[in-house]
PDB file of C-alpha atoms in Angstrom:
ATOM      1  CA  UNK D   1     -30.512 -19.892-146.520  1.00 55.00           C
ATOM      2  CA  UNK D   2     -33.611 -22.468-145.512  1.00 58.00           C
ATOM      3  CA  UNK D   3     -31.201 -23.588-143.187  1.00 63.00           C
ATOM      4  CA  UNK D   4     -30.779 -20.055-141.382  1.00 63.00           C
ATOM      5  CA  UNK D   5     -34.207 -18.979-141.774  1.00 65.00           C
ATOM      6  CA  UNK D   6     -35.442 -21.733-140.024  1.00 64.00           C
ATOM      7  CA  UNK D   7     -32.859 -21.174-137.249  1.00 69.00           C
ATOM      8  CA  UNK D   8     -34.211 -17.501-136.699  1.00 70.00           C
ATOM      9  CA  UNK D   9     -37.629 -18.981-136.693  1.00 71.00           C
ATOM     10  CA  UNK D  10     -37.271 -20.912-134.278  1.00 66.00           C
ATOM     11  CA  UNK D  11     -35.514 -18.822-132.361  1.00 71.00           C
ATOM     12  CA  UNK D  12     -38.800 -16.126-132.450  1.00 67.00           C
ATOM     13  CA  UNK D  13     -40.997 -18.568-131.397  1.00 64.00           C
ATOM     14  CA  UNK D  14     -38.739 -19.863-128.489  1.00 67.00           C
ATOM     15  CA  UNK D  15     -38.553 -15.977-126.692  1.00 68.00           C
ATOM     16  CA  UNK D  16     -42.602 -15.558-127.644  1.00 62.00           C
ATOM     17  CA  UNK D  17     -43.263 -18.588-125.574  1.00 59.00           C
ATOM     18  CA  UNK D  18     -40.760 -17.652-122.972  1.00 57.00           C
ATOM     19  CA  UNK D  19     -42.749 -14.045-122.869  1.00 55.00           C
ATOM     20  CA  UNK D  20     -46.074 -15.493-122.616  1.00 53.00           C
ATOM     21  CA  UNK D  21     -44.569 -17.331-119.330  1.00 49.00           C
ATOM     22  CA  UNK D  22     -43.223 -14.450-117.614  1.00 48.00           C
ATOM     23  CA  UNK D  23     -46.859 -12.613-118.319  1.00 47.00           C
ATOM     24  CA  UNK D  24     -48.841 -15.347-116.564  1.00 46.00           C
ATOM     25  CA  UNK D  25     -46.593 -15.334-113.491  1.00 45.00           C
ATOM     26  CA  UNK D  26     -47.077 -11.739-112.868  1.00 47.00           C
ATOM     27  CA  UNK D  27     -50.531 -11.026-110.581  1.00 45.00           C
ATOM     28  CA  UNK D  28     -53.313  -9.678-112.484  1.00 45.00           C
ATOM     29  CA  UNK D  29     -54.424  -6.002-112.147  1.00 42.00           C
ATOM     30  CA  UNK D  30     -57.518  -5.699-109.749  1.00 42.00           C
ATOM     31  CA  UNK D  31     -60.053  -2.667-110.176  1.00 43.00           C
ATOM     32  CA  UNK D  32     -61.288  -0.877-106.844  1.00 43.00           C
ATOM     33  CA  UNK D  33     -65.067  -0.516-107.097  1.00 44.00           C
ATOM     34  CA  UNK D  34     -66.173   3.193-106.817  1.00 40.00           C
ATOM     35  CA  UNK D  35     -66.438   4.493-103.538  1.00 42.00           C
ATOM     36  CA  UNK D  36     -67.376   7.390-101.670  1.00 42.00           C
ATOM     37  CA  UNK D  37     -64.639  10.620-102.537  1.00 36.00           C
ATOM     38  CA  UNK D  38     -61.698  10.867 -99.995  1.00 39.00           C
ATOM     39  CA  UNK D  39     -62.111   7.017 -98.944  1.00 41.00           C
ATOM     40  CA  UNK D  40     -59.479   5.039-100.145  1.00 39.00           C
ATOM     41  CA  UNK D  41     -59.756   1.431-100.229  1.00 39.00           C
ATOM     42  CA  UNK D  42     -56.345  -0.717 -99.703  1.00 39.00           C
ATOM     43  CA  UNK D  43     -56.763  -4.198-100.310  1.00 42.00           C
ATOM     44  CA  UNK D  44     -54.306  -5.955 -98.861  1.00 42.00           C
ATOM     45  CA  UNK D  45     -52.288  -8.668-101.140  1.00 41.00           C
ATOM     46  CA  UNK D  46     -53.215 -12.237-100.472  1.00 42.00           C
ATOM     47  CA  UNK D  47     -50.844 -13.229 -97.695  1.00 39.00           C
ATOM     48  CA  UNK D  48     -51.639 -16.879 -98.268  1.00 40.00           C
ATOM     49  CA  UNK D  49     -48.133 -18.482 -98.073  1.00 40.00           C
ATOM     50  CA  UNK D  50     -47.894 -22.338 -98.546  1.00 41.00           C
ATOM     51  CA  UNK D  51     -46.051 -23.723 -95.600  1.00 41.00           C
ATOM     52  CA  UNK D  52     -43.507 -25.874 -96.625  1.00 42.00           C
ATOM     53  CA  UNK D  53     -43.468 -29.547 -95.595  1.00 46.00           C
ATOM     54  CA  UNK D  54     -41.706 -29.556 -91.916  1.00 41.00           C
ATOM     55  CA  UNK D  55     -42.681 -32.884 -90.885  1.00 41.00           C
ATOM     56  CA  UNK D  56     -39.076 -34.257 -90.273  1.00 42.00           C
ATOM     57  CA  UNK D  57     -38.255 -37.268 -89.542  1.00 45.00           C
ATOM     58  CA  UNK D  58     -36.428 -37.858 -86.567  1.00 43.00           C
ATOM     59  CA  UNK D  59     -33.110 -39.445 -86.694  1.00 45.00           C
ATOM     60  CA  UNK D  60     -33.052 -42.505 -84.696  1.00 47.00           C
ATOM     61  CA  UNK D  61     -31.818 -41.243 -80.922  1.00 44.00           C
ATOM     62  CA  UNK D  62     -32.332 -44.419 -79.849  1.00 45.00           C
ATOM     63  CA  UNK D  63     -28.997 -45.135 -78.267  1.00 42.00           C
ATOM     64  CA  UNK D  64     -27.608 -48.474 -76.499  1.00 46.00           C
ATOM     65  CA  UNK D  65     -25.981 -47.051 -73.273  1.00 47.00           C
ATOM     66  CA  UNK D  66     -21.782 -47.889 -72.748  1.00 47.00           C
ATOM     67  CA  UNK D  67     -21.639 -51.057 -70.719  1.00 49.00           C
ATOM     68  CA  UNK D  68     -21.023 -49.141 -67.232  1.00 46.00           C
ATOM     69  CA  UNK D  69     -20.823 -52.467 -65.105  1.00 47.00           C
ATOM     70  CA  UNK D  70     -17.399 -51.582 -62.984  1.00 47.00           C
ATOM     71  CA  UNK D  71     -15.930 -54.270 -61.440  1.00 48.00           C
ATOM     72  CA  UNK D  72     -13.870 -52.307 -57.915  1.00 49.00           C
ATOM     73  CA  UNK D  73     -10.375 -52.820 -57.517  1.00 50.00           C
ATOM     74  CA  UNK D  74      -9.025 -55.130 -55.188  1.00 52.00           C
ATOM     75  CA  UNK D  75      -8.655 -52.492 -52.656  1.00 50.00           C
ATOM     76  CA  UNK D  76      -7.668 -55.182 -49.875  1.00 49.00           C
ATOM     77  CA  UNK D  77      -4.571 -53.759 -48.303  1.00 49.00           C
ATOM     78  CA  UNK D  78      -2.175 -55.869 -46.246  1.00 49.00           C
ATOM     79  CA  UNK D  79      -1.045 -53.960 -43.165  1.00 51.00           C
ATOM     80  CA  UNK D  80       2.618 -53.333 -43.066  1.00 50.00           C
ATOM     81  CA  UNK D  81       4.392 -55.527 -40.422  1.00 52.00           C
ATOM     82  CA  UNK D  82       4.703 -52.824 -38.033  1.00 50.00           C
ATOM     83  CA  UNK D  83       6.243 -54.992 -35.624  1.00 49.00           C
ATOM     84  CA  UNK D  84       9.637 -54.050 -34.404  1.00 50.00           C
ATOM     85  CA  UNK D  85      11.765 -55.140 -31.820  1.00 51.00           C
ATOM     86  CA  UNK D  86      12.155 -52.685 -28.973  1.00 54.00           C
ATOM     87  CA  UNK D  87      15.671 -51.960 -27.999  1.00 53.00           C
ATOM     88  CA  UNK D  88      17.452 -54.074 -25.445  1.00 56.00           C
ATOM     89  CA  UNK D  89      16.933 -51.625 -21.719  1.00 58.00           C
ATOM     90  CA  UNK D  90      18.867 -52.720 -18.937  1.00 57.00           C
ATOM     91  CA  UNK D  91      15.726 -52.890 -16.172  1.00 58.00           C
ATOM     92  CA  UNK D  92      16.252 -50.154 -13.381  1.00 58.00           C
ATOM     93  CA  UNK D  93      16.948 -51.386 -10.052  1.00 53.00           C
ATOM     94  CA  UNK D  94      13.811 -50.218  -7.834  1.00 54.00           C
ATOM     95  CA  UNK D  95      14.345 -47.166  -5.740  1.00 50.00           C
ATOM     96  CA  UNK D  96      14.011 -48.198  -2.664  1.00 43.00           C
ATOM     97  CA  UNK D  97      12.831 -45.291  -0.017  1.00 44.00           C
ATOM     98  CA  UNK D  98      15.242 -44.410   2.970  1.00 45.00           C
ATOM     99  CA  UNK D  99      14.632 -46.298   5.803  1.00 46.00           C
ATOM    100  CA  UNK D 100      13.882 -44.836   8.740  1.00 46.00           C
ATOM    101  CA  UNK D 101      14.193 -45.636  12.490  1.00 47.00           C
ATOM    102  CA  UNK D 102      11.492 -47.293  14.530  1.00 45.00           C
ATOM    103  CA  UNK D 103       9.735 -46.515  17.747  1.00 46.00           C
ATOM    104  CA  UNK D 104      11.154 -49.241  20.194  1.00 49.00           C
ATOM    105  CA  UNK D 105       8.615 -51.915  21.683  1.00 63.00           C
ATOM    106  CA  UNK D 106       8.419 -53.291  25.041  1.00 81.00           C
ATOM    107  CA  UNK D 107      11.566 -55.530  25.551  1.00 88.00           C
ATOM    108  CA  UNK D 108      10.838 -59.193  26.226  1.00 92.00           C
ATOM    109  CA  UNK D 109      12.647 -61.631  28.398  1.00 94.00           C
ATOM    110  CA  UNK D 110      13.558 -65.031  26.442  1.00 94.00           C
ATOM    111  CA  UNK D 111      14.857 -68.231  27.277  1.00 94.00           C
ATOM    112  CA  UNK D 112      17.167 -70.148  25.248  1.00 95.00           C
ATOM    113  CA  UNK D 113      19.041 -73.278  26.297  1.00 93.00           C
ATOM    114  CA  UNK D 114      21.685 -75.837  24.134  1.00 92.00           C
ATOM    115  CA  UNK D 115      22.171 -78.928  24.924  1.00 89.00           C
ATOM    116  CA  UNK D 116      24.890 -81.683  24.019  1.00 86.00           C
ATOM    117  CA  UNK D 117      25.438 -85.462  25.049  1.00 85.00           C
ATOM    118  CA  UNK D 118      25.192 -84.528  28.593  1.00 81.00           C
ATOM    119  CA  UNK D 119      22.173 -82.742  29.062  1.00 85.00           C
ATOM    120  CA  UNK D 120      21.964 -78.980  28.980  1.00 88.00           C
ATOM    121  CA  UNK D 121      24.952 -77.316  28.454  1.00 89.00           C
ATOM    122  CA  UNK D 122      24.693 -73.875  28.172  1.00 92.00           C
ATOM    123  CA  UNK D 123      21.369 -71.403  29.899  1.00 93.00           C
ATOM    124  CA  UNK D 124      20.425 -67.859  29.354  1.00 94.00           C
ATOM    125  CA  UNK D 125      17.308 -65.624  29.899  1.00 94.00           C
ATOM    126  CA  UNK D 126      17.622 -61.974  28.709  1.00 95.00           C
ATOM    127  CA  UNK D 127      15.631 -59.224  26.593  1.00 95.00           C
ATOM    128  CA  UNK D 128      17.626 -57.554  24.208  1.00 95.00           C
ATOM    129  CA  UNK D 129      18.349 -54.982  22.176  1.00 94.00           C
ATOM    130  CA  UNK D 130      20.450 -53.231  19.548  1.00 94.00           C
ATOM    131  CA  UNK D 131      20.959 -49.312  19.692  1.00 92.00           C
ATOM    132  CA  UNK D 132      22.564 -46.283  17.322  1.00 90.00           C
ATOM    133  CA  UNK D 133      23.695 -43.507  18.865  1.00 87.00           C
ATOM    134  CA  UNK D 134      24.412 -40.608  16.716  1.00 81.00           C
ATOM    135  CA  UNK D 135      23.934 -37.282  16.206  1.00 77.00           C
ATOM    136  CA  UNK D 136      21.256 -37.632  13.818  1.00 77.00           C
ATOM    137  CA  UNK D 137      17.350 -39.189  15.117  1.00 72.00           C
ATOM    138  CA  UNK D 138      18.340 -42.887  15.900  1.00 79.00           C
ATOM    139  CA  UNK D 139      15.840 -46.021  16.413  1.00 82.00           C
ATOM    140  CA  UNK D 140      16.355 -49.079  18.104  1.00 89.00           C
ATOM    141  CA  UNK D 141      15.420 -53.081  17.069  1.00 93.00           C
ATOM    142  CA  UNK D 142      14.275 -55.634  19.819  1.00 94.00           C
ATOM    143  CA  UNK D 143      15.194 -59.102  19.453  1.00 94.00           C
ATOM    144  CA  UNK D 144      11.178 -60.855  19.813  1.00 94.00           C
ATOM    145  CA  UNK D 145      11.950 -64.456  21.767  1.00 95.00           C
ATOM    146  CA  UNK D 146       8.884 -65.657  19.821  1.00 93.00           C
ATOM    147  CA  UNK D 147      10.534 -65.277  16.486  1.00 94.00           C
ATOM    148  CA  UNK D 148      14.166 -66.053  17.432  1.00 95.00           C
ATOM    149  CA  UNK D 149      15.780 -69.561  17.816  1.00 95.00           C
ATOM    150  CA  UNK D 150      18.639 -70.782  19.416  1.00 95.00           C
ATOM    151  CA  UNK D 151      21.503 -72.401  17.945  1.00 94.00           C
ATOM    152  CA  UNK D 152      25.315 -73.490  18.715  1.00 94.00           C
ATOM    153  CA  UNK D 153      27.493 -76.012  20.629  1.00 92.00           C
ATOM    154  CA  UNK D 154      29.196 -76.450  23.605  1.00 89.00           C
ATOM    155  CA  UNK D 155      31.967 -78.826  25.237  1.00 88.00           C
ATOM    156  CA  UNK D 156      34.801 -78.624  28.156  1.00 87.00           C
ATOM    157  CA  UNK D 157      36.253 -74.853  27.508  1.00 89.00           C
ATOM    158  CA  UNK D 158      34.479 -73.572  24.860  1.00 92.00           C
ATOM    159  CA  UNK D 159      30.960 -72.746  24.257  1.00 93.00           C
ATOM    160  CA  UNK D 160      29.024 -70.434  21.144  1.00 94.00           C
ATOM    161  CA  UNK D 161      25.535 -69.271  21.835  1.00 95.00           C
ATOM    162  CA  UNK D 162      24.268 -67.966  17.962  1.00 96.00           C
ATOM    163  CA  UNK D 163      20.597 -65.995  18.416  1.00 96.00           C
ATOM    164  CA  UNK D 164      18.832 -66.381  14.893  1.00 96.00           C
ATOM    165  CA  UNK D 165      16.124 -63.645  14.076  1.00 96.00           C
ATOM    166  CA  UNK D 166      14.810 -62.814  10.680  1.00 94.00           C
ATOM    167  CA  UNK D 167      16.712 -59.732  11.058  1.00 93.00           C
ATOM    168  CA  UNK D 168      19.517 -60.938  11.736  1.00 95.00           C
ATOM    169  CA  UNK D 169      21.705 -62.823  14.666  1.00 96.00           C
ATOM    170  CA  UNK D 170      23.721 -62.378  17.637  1.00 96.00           C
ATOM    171  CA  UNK D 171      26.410 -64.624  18.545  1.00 96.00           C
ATOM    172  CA  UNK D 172      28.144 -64.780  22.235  1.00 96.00           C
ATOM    173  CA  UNK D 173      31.227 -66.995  22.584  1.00 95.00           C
ATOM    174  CA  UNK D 174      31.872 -68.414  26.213  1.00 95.00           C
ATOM    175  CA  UNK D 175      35.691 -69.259  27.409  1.00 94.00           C
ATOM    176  CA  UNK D 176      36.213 -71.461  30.298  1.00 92.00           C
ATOM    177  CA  UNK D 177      39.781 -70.411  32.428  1.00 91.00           C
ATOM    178  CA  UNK D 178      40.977 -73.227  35.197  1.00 87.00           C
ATOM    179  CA  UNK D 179      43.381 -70.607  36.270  1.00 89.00           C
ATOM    180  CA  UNK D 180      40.592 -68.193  37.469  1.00 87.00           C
ATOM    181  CA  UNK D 181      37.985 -70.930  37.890  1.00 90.00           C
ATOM    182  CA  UNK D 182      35.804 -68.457  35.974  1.00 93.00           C
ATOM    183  CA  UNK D 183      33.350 -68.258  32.839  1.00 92.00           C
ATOM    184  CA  UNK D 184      33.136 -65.435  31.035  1.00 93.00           C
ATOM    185  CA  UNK D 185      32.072 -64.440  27.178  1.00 94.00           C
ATOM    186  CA  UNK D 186      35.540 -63.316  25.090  1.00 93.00           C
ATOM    187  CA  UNK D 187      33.695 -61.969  21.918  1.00 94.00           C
ATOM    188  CA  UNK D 188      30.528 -60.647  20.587  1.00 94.00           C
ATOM    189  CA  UNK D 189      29.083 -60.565  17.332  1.00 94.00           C
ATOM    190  CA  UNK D 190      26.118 -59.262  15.381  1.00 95.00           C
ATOM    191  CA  UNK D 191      24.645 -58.693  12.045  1.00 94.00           C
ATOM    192  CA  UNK D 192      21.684 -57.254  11.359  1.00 94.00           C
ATOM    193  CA  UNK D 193      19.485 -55.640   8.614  1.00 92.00           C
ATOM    194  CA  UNK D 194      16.785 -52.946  10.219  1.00 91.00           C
ATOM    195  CA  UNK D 195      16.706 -49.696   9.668  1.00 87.00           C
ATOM    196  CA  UNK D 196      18.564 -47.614  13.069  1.00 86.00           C
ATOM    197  CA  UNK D 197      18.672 -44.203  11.391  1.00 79.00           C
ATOM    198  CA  UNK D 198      17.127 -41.843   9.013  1.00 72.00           C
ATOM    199  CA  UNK D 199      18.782 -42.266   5.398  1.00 67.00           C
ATOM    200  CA  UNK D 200      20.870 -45.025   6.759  1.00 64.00           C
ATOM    201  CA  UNK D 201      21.154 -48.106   4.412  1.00 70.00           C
ATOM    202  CA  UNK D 202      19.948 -50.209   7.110  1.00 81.00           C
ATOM    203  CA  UNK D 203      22.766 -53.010   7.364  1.00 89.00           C
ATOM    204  CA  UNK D 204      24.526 -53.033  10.585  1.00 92.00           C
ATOM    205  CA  UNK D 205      27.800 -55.265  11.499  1.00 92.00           C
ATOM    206  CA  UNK D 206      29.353 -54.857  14.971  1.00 92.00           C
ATOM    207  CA  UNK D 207      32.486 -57.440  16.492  1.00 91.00           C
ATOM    208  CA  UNK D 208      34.235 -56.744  20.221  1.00 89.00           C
ATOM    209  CA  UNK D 209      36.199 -59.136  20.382  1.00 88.00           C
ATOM    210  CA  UNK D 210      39.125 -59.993  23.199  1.00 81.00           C
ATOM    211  CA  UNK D 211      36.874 -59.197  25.811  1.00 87.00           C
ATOM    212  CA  UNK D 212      35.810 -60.307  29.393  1.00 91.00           C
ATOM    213  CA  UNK D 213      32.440 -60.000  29.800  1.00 92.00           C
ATOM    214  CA  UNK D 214      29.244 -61.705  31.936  1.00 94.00           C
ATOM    215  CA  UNK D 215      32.628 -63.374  34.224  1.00 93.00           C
ATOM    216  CA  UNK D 216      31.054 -65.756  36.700  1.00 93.00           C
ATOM    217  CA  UNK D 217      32.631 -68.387  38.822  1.00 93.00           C
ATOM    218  CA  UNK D 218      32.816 -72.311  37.403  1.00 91.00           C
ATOM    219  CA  UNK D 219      29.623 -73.274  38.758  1.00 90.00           C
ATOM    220  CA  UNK D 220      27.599 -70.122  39.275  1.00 92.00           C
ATOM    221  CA  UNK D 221      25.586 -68.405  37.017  1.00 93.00           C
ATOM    222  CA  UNK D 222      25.877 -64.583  36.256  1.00 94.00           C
ATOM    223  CA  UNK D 223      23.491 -61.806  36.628  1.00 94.00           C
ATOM    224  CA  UNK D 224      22.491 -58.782  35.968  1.00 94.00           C
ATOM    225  CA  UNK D 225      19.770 -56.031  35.614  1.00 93.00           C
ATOM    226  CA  UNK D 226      20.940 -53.433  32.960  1.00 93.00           C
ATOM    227  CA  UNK D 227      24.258 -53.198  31.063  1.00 92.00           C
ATOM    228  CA  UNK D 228      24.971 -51.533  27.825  1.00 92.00           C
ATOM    229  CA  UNK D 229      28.325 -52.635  26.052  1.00 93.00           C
ATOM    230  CA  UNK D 230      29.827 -50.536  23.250  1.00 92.00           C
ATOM    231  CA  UNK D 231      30.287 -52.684  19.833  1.00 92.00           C
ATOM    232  CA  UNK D 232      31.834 -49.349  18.060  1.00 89.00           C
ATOM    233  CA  UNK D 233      30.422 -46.759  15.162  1.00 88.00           C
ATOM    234  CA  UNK D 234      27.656 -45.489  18.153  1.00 89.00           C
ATOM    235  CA  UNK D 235      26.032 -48.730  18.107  1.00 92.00           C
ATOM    236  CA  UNK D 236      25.117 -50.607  21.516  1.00 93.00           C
ATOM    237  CA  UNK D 237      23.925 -54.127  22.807  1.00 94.00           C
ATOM    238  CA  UNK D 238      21.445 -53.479  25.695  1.00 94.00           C
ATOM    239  CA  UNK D 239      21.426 -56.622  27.599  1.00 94.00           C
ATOM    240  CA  UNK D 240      18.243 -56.324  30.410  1.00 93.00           C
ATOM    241  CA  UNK D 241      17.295 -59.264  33.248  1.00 92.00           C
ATOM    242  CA  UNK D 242      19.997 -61.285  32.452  1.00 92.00           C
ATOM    243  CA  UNK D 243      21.053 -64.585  33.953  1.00 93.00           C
ATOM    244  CA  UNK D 244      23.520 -67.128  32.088  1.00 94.00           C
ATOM    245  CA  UNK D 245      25.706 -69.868  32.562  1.00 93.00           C
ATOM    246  CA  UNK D 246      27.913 -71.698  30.087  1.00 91.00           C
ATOM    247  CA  UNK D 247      29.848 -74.284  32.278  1.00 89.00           C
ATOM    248  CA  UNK D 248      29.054 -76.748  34.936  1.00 86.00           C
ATOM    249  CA  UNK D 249      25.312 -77.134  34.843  1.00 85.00           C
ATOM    250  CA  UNK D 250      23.105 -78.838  37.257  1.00 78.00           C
ATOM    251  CA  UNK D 251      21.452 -81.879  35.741  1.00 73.00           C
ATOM    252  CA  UNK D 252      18.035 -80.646  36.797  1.00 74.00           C
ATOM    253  CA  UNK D 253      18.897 -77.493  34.339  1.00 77.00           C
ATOM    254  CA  UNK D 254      18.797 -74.931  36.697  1.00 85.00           C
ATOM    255  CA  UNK D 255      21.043 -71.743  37.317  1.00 90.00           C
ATOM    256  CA  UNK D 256      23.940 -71.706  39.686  1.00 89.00           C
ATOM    257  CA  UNK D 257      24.542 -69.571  42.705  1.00 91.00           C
ATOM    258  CA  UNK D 258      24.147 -65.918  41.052  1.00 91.00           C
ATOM    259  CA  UNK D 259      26.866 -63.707  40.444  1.00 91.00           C
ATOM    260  CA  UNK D 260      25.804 -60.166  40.338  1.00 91.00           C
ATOM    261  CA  UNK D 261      27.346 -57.745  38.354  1.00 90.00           C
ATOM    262  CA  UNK D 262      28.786 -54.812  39.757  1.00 86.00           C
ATOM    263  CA  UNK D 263      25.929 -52.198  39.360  1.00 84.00           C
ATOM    264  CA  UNK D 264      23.660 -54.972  41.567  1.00 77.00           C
ATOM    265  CA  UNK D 265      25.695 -55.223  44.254  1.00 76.00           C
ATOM    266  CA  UNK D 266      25.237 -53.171  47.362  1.00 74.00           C
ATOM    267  CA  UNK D 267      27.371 -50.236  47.761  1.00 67.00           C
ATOM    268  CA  UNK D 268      29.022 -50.483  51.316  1.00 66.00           C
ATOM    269  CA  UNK D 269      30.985 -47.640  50.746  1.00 71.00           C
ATOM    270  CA  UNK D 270      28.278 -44.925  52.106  1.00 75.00           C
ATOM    271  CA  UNK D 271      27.011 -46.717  54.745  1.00 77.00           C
ATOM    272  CA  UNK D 272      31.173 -47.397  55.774  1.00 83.00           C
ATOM    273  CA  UNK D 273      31.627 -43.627  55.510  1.00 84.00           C
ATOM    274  CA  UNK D 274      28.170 -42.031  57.626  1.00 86.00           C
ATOM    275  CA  UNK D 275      29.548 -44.973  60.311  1.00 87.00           C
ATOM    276  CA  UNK D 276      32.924 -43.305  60.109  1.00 88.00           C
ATOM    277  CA  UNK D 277      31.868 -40.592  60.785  1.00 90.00           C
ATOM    278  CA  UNK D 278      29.118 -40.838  63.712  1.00 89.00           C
ATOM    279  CA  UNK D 279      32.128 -43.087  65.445  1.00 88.00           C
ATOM    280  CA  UNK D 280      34.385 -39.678  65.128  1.00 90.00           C
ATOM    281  CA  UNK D 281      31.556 -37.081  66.469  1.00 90.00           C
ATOM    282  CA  UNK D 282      30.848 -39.795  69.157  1.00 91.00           C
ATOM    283  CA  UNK D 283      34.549 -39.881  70.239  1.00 88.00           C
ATOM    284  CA  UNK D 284      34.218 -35.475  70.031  1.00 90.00           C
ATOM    285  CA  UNK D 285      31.428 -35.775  72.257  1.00 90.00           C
ATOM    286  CA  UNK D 286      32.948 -38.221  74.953  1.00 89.00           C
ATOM    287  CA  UNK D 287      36.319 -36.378  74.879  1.00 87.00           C
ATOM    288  CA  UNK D 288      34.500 -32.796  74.975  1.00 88.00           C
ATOM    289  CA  UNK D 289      32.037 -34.396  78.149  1.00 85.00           C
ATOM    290  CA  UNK D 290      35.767 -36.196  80.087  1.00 85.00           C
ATOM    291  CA  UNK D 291      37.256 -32.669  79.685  1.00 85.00           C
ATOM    292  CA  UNK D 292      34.395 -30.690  80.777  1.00 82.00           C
ATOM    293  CA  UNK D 293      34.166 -33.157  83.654  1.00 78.00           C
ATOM    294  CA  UNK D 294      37.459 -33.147  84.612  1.00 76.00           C
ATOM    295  CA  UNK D 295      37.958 -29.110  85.051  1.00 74.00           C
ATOM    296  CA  UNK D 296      34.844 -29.007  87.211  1.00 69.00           C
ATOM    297  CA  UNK D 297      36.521 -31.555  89.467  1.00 67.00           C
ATOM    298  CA  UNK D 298      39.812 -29.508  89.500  1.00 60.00           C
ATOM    299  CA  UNK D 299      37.692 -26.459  90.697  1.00 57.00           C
ATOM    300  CA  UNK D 300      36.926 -28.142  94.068  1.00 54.00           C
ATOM    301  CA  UNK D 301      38.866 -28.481  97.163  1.00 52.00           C
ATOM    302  CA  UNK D 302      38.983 -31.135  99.725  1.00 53.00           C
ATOM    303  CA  UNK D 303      38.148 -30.460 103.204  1.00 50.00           C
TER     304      UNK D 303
END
């Protein structure tokens, strides 16, 4: 019974003291002096607020920055070998442009002579040229004496005189005959490379061969003007103040008696025909005057 009393005793006291608290936290009444009537006075409760502590402390920012030091790639490249071997071209021959003919030059006597043990064995002075004669425009090519040398041999019957340009050459070969006493050239050659026509390829190659040309007697020399001899495909040998000989030189190297070809020797055949003729009107006249004469005579009589 002591035991519970004492329980509830303490007990009372414990809720007085816990009402006595709750009292002194509660604001006390305050009394509004007396005032005029109709006024009424508001006080406003204390607003007075403790601010609580703020003051924070702040954390440590203090931060080490990330090693950023880079090192850059290598970034040196080799080139790729970009070298490559072209393909094997068979080089183009170079288009060379059509020739085309020439205007001829003034022709130009030369002198060319050969010579063997005996002294000089074969002579000739002429100006020459080569000709095309064709349909189409043509050109012509003049050997030039000052750029043209003379070469070939020479002995009892036979003779070669080779003309040597940088052209080309011309060749004449000389035959001796006993049986005619007469020297003549029996073939012609020449090869040349100049252009004659338009679009022609401007290699020309001409032979007569089996022929009897420039005939002179053994001892005399032959000559002539102007000849043109046919070497075939339209293409001509012009052969202009001419004079050769092949056989039977003087030792003092000069020409023989001159033979002249046909076309410079004098034509008697006009001059034999107007003599004919004056001879046959003479004859008219003296028979016309012995007839005329005679009839007057008959028409007289003698005393």
């Amino acid at each position: 019974m002591k035991r519970t009393a004492l329980f509830v005793f303490v007990a009372v006291c414990a809720l007085s003291a816990l009402s006595l608290a709750e009292d002194k936290s509660k604001p006390s009444a305050t009394m509004s002096p007396p005032g005029e009537f109709g006024k009424t006075t508001t006080q406003s409760p204390s607003t007075t607020t403790h601010t609580p502590n703020t003051t924070t402390h702040a954390p440590n920012t203090t931060t080490h920055a990330p090693n950023t030091t880079t090192h850059a790639p290598n970034t040196t490249t080799h080139a790729p070998n970009t070298t490559t071997s072209k393909p094997t071209t068979t080089p183009k021959p170079p288009i060379t442009p059509s020739p085309t003919p020439t205007a001829p030059t003034k022709m130009t006597v030369g002198n060319y002579t050969l010579k063997n043990k005996a002294g000089i064995c074969l002579m000739a002075k002429m100006a020459l040229q080569i000709r095309l004669a064709t349909s189409k425009p043509n050109g012509t090519f003049i050997v030039q004496p000052n750029k043209t040398s003379a070469t070939g041999n020479c002995d009892e019957r036979k003779a070669n005189l080779t003309l040597t340009f940088p052209e080309g050459h011309i060749t004449f070969m000389f035959n001796k005959s006993t049986e005619d006493n007469m020297g003549y050239v029996n073939a012609l050659y020449f090869n040349i490379s100049y252009p004659l026509s338009a679009g022609g390829n401007g290699r020309y190659t001409a032979k007569n061969e089996s022929v009897h040309l420039f005939a002179a007697k053994i001892g005399n020399s032959y000559s002539c003007k102007n000849e043109s001899l046919f070497m075939g495909n339209g293409l001509y040998l012009d052969v202009t103040q001419s004079q050769m000989q092949a056989f039977n030189l003087t030792k003092s190297g000069e020409f023989g008696r001159p033979d002249k070809c046909a076309a410079d020797q004098p034509d008697y055949r006009v001059a034999i025909a107007v003599g004919v003729v004056l001879l046959v009107l003479i004859l008219i006249v003296v028979v016309v005057y012995l007839v005329g004469r005679r009839r007057r005579t008959d028409g007289y009589q003698s005393l």
